Short mmCIF file of C-alpha atoms (C1' of nucleotides) in Angstrom, two decimals:
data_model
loop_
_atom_site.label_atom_id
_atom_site.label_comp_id
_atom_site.label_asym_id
_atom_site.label_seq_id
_atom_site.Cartn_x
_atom_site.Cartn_y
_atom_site.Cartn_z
CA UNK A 1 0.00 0.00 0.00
CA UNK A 2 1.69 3.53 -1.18
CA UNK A 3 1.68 6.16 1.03
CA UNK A 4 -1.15 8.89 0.40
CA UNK A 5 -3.58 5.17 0.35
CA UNK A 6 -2.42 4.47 3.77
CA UNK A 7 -2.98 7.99 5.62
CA UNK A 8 -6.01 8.08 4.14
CA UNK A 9 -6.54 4.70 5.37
CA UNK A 10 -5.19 5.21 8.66
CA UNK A 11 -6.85 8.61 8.67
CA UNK A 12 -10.37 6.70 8.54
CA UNK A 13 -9.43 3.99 11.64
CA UNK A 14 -8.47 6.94 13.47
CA UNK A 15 -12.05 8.61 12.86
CA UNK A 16 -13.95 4.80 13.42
CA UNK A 17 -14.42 5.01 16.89
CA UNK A 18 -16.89 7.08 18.76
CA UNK A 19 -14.67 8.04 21.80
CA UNK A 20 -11.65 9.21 19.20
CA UNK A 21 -14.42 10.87 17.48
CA UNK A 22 -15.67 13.23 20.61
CA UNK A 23 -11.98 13.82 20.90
CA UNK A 24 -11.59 15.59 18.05
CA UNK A 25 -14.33 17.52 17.99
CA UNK A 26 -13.82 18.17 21.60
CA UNK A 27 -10.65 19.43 20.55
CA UNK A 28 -11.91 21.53 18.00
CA UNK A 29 -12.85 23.67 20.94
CA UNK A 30 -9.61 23.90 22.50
CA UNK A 31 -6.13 21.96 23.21
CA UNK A 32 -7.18 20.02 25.93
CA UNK A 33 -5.24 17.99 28.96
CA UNK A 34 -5.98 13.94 29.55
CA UNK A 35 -7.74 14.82 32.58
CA UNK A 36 -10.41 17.01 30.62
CA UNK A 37 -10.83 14.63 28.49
CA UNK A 38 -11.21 12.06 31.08
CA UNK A 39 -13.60 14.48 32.41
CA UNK A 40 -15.96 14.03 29.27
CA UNK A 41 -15.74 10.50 28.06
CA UNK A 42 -15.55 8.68 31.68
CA UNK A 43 -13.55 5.66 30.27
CA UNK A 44 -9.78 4.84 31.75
CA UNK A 45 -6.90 6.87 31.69
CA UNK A 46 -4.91 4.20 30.05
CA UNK A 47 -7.89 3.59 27.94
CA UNK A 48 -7.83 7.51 26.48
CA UNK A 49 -3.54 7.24 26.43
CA UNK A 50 -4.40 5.01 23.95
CA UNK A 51 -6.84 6.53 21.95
CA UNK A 52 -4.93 9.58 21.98
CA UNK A 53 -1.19 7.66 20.77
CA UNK A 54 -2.94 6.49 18.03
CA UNK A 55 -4.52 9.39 16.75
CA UNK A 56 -0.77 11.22 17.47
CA UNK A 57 0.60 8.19 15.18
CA UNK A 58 -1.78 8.69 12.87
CA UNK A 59 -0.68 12.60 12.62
CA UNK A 60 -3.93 13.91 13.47
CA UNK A 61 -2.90 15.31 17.57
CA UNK A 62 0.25 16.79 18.58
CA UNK A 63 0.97 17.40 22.14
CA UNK A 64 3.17 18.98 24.55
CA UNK A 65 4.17 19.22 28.32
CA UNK A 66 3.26 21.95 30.56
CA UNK A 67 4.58 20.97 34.00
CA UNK A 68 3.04 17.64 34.87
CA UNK A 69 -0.02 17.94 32.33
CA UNK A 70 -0.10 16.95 28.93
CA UNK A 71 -1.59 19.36 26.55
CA UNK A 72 -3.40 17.74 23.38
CA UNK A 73 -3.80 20.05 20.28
CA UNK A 74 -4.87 19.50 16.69
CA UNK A 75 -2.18 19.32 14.36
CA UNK A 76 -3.41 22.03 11.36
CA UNK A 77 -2.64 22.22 7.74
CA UNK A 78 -3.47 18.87 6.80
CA UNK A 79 -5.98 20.32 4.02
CA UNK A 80 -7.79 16.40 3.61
CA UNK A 81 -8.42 15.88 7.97
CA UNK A 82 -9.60 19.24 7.67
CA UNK A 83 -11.83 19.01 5.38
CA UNK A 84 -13.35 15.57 6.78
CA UNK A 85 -13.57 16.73 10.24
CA UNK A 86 -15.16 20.02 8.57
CA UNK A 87 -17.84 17.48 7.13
CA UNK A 88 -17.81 15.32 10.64
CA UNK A 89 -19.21 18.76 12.29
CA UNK A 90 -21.42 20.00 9.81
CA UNK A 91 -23.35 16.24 9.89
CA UNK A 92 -23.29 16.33 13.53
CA UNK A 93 -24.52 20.10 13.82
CA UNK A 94 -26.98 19.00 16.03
CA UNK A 95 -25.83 16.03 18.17
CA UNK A 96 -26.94 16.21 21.58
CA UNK A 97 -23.72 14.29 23.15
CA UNK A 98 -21.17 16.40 20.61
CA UNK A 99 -23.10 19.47 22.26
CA UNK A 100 -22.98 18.57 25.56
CA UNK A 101 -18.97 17.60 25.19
CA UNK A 102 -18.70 21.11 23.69
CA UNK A 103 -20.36 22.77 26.94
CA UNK A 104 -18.50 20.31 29.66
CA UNK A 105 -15.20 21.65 27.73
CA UNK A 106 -16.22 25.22 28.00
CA UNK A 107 -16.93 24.86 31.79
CA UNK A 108 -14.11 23.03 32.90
CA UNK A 109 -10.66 23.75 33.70
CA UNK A 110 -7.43 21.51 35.02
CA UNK A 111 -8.12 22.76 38.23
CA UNK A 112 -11.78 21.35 38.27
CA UNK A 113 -10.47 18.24 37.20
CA UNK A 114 -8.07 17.97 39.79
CA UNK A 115 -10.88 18.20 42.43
CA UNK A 116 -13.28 15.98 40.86
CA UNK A 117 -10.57 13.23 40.61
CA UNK A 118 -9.27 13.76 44.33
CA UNK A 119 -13.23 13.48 45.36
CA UNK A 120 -13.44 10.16 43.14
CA UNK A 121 -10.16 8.44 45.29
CA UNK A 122 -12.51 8.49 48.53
CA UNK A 123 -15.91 6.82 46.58
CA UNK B 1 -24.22 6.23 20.28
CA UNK B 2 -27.35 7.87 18.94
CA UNK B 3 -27.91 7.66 14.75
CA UNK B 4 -26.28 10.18 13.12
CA UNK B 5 -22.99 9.41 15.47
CA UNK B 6 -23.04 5.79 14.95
CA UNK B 7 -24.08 6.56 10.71
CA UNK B 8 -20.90 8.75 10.77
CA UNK B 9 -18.51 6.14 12.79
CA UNK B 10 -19.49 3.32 10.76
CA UNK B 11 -18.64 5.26 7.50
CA UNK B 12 -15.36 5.45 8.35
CA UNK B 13 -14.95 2.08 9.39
CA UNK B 14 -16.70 1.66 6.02
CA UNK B 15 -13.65 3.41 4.48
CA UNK B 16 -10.92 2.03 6.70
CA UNK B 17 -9.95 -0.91 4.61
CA UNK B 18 -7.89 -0.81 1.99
CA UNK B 19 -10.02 -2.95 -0.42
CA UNK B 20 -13.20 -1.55 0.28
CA UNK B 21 -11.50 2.06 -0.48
CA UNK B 22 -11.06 0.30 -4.07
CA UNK B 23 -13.90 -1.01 -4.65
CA UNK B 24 -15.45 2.16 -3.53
CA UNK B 25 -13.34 4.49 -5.93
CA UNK B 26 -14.07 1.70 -8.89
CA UNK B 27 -17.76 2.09 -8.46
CA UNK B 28 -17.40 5.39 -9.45
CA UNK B 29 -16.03 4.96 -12.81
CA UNK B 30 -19.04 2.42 -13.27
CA UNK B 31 -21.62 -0.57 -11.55
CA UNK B 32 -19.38 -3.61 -11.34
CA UNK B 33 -20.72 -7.62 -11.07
CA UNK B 34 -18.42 -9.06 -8.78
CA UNK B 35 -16.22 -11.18 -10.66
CA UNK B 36 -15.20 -7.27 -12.07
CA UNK B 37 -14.27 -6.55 -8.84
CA UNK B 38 -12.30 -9.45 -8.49
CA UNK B 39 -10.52 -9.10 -11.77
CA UNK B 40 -8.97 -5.92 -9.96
CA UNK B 41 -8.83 -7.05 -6.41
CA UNK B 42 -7.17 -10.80 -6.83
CA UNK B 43 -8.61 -11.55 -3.39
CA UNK B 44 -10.89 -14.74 -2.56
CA UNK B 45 -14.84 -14.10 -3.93
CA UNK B 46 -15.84 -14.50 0.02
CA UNK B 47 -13.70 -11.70 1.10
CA UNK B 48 -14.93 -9.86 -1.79
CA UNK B 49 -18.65 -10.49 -1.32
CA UNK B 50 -18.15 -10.17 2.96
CA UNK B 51 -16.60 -6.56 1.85
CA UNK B 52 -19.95 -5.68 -0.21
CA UNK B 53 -21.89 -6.99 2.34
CA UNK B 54 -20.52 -4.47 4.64
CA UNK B 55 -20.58 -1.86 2.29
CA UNK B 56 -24.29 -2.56 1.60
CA UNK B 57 -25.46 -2.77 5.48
CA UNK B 58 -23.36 0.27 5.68
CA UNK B 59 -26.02 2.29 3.16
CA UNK B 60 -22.92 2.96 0.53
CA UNK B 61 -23.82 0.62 -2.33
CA UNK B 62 -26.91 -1.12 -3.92
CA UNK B 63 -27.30 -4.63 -5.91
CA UNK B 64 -29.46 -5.34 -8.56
CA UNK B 65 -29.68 -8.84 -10.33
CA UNK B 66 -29.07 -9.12 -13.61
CA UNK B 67 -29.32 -12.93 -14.92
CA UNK B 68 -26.68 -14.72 -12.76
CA UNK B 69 -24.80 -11.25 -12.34
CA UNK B 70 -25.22 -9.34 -9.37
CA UNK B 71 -23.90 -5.65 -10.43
CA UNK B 72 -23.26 -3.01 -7.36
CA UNK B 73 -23.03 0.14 -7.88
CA UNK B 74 -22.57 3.43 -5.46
CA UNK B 75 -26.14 4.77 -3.68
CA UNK B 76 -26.18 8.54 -4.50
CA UNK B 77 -27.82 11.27 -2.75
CA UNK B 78 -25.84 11.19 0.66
CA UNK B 79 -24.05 14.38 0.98
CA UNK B 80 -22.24 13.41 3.76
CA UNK B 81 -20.34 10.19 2.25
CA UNK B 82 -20.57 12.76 -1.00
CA UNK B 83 -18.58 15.10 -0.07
CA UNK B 84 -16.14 12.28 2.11
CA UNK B 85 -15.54 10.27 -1.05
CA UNK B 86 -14.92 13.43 -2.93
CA UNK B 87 -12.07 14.38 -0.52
CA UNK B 88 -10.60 10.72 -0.63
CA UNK B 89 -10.84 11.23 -4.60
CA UNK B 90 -9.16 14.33 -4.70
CA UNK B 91 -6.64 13.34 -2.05
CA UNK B 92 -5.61 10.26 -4.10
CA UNK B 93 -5.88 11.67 -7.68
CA UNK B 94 -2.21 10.50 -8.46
CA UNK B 95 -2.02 7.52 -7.01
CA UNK B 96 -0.88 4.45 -9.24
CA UNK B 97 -2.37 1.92 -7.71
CA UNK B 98 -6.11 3.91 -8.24
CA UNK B 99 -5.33 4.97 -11.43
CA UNK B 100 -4.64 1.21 -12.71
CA UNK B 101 -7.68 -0.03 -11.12
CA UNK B 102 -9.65 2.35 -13.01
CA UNK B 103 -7.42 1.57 -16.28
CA UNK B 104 -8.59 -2.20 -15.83
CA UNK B 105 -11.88 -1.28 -15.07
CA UNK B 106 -12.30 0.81 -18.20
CA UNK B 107 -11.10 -2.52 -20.09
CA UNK B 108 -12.82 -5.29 -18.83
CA UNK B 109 -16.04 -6.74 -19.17
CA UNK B 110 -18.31 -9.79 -17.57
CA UNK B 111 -17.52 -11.35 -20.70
CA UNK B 112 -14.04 -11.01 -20.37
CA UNK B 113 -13.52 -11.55 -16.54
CA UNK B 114 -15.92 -15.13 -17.01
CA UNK B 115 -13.03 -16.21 -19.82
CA UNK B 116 -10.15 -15.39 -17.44
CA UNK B 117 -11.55 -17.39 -14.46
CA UNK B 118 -12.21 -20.25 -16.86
CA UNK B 119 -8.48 -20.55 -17.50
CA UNK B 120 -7.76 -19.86 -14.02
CA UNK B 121 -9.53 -23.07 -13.02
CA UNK B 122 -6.74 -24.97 -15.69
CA UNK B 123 -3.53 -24.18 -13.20
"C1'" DT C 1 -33.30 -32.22 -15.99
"C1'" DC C 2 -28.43 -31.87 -15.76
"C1'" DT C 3 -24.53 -28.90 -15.82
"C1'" DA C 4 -21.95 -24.68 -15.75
"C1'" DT C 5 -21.54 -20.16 -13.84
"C1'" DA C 6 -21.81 -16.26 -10.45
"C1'" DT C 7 -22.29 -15.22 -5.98
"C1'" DT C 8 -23.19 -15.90 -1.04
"C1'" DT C 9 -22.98 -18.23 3.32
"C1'" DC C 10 -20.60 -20.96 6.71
"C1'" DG C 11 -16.81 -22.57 9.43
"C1'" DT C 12 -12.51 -21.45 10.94
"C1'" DA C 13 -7.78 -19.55 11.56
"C1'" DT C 14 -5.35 -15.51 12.49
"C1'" DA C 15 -4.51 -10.78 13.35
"C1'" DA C 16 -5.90 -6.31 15.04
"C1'" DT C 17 -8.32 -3.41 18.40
"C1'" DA C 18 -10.50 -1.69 22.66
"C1'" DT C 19 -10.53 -1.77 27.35
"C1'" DA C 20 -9.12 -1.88 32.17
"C1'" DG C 21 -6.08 -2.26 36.23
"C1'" DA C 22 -1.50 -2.26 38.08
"C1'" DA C 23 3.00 -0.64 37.83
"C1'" DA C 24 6.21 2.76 36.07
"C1'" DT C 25 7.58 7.50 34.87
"C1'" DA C 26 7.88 12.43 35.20
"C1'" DT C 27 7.07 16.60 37.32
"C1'" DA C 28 5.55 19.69 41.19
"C1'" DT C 29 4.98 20.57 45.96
"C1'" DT C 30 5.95 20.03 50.85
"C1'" DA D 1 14.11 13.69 50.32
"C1'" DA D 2 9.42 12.31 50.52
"C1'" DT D 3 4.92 12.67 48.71
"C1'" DA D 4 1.20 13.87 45.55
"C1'" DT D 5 -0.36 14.37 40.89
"C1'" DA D 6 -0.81 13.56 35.78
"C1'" DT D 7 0.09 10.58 32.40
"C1'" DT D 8 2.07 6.52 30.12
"C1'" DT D 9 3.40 1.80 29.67
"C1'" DC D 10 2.70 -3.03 30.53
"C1'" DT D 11 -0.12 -7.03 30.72
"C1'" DA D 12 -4.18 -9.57 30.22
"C1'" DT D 13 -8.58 -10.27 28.14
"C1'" DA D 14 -12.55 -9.81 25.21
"C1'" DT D 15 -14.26 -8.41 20.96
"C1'" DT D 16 -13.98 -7.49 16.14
"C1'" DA D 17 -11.95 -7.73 11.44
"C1'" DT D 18 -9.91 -10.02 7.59
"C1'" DA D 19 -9.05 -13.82 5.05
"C1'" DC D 20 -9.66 -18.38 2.86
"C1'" DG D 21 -11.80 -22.77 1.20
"C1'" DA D 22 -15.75 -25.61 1.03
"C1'" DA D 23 -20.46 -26.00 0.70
"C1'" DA D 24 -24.85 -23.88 -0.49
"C1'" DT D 25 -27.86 -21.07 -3.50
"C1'" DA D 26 -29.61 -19.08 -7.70
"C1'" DT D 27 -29.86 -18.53 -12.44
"C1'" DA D 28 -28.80 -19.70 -17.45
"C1'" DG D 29 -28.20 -22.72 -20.98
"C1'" DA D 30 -27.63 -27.49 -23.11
#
DNA sequence: TCTATATTTCGTATAATATAGAAATATATT
DNA sequence: AATATATTTCTATATTATACGAAATATAGA
């Protein structure tokens, strides 16, 4: 397989799950840390570390380190992911969940996740 | 996952394998029977006929009998999948590998394929 | 009706993927 | 230095995907 057939192929795995899905779009909002994102999708850490290294792999995230959180950002310029993930939003316009992930984002902050996780440790 | 979401995921995964991207692209130059398909593929008629199968459930591509012939060809309409296919097109407009499928495509016939799977069945 | 042809279904082997929990790593704070 | 916090890596497991060959089905033609 040459090598425009396999991002594109790669590009779509990346896009076929629904949790990788809400990250992206979620990330359309703004970089985001793992704990935010934990925040929204309620699965594992090691679950979303996952998710998130493949979708880096794939060239779709970049991320860097801001003292001990990891800040996830999409990677721009890539004219193709745009425009799919331009086509992803404008089918979804009106998704309830891809809302509601849109408002938790604009309400939270690392510092709200820090407390919700340190209440979680004594449930 | 409510509709449009899961629609949306399971286009992708639609569009995450390599042969099914082919077959997909093909269709567009024209409705294919499946020993066409094959003729381009060189993969078993079961994996060929599990991909359509997918592809059908999937709401991409329609059937229609024609004698013993069973000729696929791409459902139109969706803008979504539209607009998604359009971008994979463009994306892969010099790719060699698409560009000979379409070449054999543009050559073949039912006729033709039936004769070269008679001889196959000599070796 | 018997046979050839085109395709699908079934059974199965193998590989890839998603997920979680525990342990490891890296950084910040005390 | 010791501890807390954020994230990743490792390991195990369950599910899903891809592939093939053999058998089944459907239609056409002799």
């Amino acid at each position: 397989m040459n090598k425009e057939m396999k991002q594109c192929v790669d590009i779509f795995k990346a896009l076929s799950d629904k949790n990788r899905m809400r990250i992206l779009l979620m990330l359309r909002v703004r970089p985001l840390c793992v704990c935010e994102i934990s925040e929204v999708l309620n699965i594992a850490f090691s679950t979303i570390s996952a998710h998130l290294k493949l979708l880096r792999n794939t060239g779709l995230i970049e991320d860097e380190k801001d003292g001990r959180w990891v800040i996830y950002r999409l990677v721009e310029g890539d004219e193709f992911f745009d425009d799919i993930l331009g086509s992803v939003e404008e089918k979804l316009h009106g998704d309830k969940q891809v809302l509601n992930d849109r408002k938790v984002v604009s309400e939270i902050t690392r510092e709200i996740c820090a407390l919700k996780l340190k209440e979680k440790q004594y449930n």
